[in-house]
XYZ file of N, CA and C in Angstrom:
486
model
N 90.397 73.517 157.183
C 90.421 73.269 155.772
C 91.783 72.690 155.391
N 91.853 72.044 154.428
C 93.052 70.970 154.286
C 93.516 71.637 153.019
N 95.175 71.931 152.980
C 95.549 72.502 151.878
C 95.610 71.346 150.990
N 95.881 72.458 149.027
C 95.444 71.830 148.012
C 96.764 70.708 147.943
N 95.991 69.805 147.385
C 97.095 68.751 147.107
C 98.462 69.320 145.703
N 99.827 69.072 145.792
C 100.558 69.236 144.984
C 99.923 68.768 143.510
N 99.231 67.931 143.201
C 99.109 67.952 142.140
C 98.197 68.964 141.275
N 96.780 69.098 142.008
C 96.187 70.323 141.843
C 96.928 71.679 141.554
N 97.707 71.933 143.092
C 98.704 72.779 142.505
C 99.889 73.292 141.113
N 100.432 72.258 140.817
C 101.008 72.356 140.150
C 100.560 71.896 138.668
N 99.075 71.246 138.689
C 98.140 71.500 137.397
C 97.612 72.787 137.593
N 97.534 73.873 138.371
C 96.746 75.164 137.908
C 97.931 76.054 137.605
N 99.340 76.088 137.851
C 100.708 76.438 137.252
C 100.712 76.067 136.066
N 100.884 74.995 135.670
C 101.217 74.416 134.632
C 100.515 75.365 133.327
N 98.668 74.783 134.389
C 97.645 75.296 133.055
C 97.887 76.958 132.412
N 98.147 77.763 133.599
C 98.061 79.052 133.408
C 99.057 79.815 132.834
N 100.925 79.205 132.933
C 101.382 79.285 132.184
C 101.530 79.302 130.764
N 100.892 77.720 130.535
C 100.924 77.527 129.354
C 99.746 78.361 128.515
N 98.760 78.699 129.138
C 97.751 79.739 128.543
C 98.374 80.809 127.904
N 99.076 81.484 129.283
C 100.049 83.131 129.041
C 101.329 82.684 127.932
N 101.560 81.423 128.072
C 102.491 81.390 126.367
C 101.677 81.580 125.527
N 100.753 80.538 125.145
C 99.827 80.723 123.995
C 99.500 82.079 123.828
N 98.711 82.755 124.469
C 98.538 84.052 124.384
C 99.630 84.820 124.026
N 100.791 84.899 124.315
C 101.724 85.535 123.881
C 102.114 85.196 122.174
N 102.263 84.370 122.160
C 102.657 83.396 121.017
C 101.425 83.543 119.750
N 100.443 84.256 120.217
C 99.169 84.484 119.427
C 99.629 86.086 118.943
N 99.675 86.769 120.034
C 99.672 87.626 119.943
C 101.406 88.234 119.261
N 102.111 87.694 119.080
C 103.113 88.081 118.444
C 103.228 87.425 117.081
N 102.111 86.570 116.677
C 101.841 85.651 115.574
C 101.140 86.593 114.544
N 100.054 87.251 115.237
C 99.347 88.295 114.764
C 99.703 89.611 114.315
N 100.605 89.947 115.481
C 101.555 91.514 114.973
C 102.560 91.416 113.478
N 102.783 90.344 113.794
C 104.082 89.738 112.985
C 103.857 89.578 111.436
N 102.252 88.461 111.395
C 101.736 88.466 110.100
C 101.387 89.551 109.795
N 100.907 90.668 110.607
C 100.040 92.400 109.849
C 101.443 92.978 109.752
N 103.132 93.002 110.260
C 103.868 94.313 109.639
C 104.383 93.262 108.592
N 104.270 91.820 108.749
C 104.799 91.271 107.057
C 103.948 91.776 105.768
N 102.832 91.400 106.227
C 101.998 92.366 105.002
C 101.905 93.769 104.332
N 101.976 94.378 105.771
C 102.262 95.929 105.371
C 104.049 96.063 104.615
N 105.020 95.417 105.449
C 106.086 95.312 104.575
C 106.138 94.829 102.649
N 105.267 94.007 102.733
C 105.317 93.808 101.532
C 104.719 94.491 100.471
N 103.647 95.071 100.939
C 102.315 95.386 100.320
C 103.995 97.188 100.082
N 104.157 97.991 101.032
C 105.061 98.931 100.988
C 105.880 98.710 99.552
N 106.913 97.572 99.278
C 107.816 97.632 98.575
C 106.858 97.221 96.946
N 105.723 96.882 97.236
C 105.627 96.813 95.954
C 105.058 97.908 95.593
N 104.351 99.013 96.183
C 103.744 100.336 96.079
C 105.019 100.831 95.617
N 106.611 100.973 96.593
C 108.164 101.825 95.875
C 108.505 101.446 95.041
N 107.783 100.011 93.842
C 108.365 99.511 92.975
C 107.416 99.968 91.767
N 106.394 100.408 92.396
C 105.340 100.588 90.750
C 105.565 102.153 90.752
N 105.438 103.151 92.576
C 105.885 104.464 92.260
C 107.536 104.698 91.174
N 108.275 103.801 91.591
C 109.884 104.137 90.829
C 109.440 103.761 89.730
N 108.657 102.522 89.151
C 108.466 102.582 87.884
C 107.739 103.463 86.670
N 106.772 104.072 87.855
C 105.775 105.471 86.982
C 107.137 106.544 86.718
N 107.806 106.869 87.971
C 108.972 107.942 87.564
C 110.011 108.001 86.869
N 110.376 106.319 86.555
C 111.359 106.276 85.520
C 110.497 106.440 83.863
N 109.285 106.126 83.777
C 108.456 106.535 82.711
C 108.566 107.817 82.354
N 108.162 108.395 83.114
C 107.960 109.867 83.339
C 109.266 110.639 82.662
N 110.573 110.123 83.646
C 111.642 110.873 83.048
C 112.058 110.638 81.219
N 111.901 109.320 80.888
C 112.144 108.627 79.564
C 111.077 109.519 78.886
N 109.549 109.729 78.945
C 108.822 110.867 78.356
C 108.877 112.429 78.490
N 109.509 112.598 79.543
C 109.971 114.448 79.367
C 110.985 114.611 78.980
N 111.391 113.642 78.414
C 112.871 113.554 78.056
C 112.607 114.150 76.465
N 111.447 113.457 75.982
C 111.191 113.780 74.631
C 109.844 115.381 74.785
N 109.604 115.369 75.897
C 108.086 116.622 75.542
C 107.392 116.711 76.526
N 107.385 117.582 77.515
C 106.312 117.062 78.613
C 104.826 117.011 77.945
N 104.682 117.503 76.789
C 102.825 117.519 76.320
C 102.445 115.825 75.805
N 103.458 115.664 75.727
C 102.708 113.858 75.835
C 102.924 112.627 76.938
N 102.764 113.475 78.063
C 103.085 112.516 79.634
C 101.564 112.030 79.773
N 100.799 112.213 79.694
C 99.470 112.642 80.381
C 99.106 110.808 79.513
N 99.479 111.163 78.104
C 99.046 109.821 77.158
C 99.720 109.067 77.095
N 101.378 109.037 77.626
C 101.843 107.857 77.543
C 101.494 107.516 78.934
N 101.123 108.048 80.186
C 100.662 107.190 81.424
C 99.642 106.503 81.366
N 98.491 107.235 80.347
C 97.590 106.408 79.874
C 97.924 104.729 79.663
N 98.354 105.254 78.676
C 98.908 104.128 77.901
C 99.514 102.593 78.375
N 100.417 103.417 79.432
C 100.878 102.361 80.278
C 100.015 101.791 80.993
N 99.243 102.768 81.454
C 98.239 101.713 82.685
C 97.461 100.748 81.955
N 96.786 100.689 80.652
C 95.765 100.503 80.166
C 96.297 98.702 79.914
N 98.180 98.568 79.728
C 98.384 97.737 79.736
C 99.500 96.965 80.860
N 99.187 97.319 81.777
C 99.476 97.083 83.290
C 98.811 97.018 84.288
N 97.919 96.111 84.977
C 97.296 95.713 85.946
C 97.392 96.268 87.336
N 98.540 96.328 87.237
C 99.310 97.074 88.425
C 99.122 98.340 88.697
N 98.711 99.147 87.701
C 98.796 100.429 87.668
C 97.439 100.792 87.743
N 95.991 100.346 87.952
C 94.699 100.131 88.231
C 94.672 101.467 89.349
N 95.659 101.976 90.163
C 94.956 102.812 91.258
C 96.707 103.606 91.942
N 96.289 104.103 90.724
C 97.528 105.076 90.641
C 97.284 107.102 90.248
N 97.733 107.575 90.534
C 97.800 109.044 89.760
C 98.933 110.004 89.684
N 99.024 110.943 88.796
C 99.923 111.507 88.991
C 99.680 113.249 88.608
N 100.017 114.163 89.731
C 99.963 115.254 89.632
C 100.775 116.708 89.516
N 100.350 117.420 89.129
C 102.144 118.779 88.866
C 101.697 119.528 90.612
N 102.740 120.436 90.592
C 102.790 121.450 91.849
C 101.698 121.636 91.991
N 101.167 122.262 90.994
C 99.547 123.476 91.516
C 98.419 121.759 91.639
N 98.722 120.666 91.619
C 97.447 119.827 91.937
C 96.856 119.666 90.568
N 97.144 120.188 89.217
C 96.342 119.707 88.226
C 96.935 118.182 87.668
N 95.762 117.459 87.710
C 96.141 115.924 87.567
C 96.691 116.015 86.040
N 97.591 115.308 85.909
C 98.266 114.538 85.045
C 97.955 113.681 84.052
N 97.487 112.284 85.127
C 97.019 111.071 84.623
C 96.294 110.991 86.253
N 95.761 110.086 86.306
C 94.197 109.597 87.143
C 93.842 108.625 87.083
N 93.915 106.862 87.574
C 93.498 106.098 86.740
C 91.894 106.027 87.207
N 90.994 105.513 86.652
C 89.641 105.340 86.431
C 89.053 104.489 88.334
N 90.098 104.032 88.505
C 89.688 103.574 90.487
C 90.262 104.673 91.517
N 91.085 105.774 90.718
C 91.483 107.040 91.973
C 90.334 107.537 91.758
N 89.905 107.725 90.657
C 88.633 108.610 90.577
C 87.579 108.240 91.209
N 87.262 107.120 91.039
C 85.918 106.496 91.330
C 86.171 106.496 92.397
N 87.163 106.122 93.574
C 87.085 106.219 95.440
C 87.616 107.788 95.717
N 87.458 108.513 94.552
C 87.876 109.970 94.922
C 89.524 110.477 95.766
N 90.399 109.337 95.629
C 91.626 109.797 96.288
C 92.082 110.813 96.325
N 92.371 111.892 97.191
C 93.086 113.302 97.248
C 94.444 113.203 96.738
N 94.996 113.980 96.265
C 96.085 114.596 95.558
C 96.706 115.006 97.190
N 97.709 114.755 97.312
C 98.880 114.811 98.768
C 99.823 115.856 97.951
N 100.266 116.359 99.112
C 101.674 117.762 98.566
C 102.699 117.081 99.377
N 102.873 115.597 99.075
C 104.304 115.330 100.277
C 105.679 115.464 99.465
N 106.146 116.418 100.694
C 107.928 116.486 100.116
C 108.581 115.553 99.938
N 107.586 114.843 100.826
C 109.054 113.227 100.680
C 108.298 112.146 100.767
N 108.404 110.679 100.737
C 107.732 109.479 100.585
C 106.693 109.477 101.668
N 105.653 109.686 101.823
C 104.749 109.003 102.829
C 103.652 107.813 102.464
N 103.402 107.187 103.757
C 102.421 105.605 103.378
C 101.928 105.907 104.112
N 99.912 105.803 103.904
C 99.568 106.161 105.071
C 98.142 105.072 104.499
N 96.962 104.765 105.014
C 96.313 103.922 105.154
C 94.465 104.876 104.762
N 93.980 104.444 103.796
C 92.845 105.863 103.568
C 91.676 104.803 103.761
N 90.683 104.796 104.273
C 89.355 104.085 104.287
C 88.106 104.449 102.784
N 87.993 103.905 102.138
C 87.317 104.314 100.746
C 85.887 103.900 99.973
N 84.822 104.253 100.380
C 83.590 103.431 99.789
C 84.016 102.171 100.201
N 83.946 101.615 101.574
C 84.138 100.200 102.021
C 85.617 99.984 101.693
N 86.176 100.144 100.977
C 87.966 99.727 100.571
C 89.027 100.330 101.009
N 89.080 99.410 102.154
C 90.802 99.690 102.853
C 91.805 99.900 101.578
N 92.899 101.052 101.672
C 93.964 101.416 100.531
C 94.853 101.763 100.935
N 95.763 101.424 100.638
C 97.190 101.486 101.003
C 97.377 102.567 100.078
N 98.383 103.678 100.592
C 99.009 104.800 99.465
C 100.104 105.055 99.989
N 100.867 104.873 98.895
C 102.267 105.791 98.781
C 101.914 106.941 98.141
N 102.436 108.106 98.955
C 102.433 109.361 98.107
C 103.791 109.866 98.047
N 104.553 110.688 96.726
C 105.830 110.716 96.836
C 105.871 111.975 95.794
N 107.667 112.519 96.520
C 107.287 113.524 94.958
C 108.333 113.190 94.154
N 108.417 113.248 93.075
C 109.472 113.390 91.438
C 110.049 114.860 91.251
N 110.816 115.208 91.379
C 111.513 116.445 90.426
C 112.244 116.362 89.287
N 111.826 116.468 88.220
C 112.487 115.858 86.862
C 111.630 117.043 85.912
N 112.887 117.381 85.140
C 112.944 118.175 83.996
C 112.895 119.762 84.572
N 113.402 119.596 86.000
C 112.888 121.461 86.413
C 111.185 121.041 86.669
N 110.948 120.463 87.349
C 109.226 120.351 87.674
C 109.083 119.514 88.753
N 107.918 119.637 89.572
C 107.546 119.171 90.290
C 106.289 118.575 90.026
N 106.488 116.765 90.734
C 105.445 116.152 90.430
C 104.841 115.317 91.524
N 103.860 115.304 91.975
C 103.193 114.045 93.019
C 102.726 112.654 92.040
N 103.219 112.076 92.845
C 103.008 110.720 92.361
C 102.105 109.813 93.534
N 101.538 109.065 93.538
C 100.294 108.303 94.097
C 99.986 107.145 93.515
N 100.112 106.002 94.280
C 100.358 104.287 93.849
C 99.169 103.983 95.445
N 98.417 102.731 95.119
C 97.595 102.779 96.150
C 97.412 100.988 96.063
N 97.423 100.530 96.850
C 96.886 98.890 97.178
C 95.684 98.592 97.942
N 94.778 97.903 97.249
C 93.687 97.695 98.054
C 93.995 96.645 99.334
N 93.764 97.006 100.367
C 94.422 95.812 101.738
C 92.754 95.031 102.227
N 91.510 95.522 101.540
C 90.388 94.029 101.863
C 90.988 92.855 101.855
N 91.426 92.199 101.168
C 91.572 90.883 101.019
C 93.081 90.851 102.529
N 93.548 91.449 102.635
C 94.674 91.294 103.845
C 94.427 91.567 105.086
N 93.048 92.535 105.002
C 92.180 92.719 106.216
C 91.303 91.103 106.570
N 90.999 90.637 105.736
C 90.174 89.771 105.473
C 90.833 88.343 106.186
N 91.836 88.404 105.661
C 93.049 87.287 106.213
C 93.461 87.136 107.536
N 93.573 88.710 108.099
C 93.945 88.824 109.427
C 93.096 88.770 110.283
N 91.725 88.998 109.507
C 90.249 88.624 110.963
C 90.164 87.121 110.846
N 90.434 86.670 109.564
C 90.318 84.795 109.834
C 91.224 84.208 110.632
N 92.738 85.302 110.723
C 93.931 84.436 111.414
C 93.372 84.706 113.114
N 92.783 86.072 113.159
C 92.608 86.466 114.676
C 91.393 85.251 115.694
N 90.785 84.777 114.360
C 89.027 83.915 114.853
C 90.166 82.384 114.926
N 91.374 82.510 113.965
C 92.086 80.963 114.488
C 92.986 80.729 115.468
N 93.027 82.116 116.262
C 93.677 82.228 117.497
C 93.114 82.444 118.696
N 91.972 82.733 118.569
C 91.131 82.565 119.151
C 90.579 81.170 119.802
């Protein structure tokens, strides 16, 4: 049997290399776009939680018996605030907006900031859960992002790397 000619050779190098780049290059394309998203999708969840708690403090400042209606209030004219809640120590809700309720989100007891990822009547959700201590009280706070549409993005980017 007659060995392969150099060019053969060094076209099945060539090819297979350049495959294992691509592949690499896919695959770090992919990781890269899902923690940019989760990065982002994060800071805007610490930007609407800091903004419910600076509310919060500006209203117990005057009464805690009217927190419950000025969170209302706020959400009703903030978009942003669509899938949010907020709760005392013992778990009795606060405020609730009308989409925690409806995907039933649990009330979290976290001491400190956690993000964790909840599956919901079909809707991927991003949650920050965090706590507030203001006025001598303890409060859970809960900010949530729907990630369908970023799930959605990343199976079209995975079928274009493909």
């Amino acid at each position: 049997m007659k060995p392969l000619p150099i060019r053969v050779k060094l076209t099945a190098w060539y090819s297979a290399v350049l495959g294992v780049t691509f592949a690499l290059f896919g695959a770090v394309a992919f990781f890269g776009m899902q923690k940019s998203i989760e990065t982002t999708v994060d800071e805007s969840l610490r930007d609407r939680a800091s903004g419910i708690q600076e509310l919060m403090e500006r209203v117990l400042s005057e009464g805690p018996e009217r927190l419950g209606d000025e969170l209302q209030e706020h959400s009703e004219l903030s978009e942003e605030w669509g899938l949010s809640q907020v709760c005392d120590a013992e778990g009795h809700w606060i405020y609730r907006s009308r989409l925690m309720r409806r995907y039933d989100v649990p009330a979290t007891d976290a001491a400190r900031s956690v993000i964790y990822n909840l599956q919901t009547q079909s809707l991927p959700l991003r949650i920050l859960a965090t706590q507030a201590n203001l006025s001598g009280r303890s409060y859970h706070i809960q900010v949530a992002a729907p990630m369908d549409d970023y799930e959605d993005a990343l199976d079209r980017y995975r079928w274009v790397l493909l």
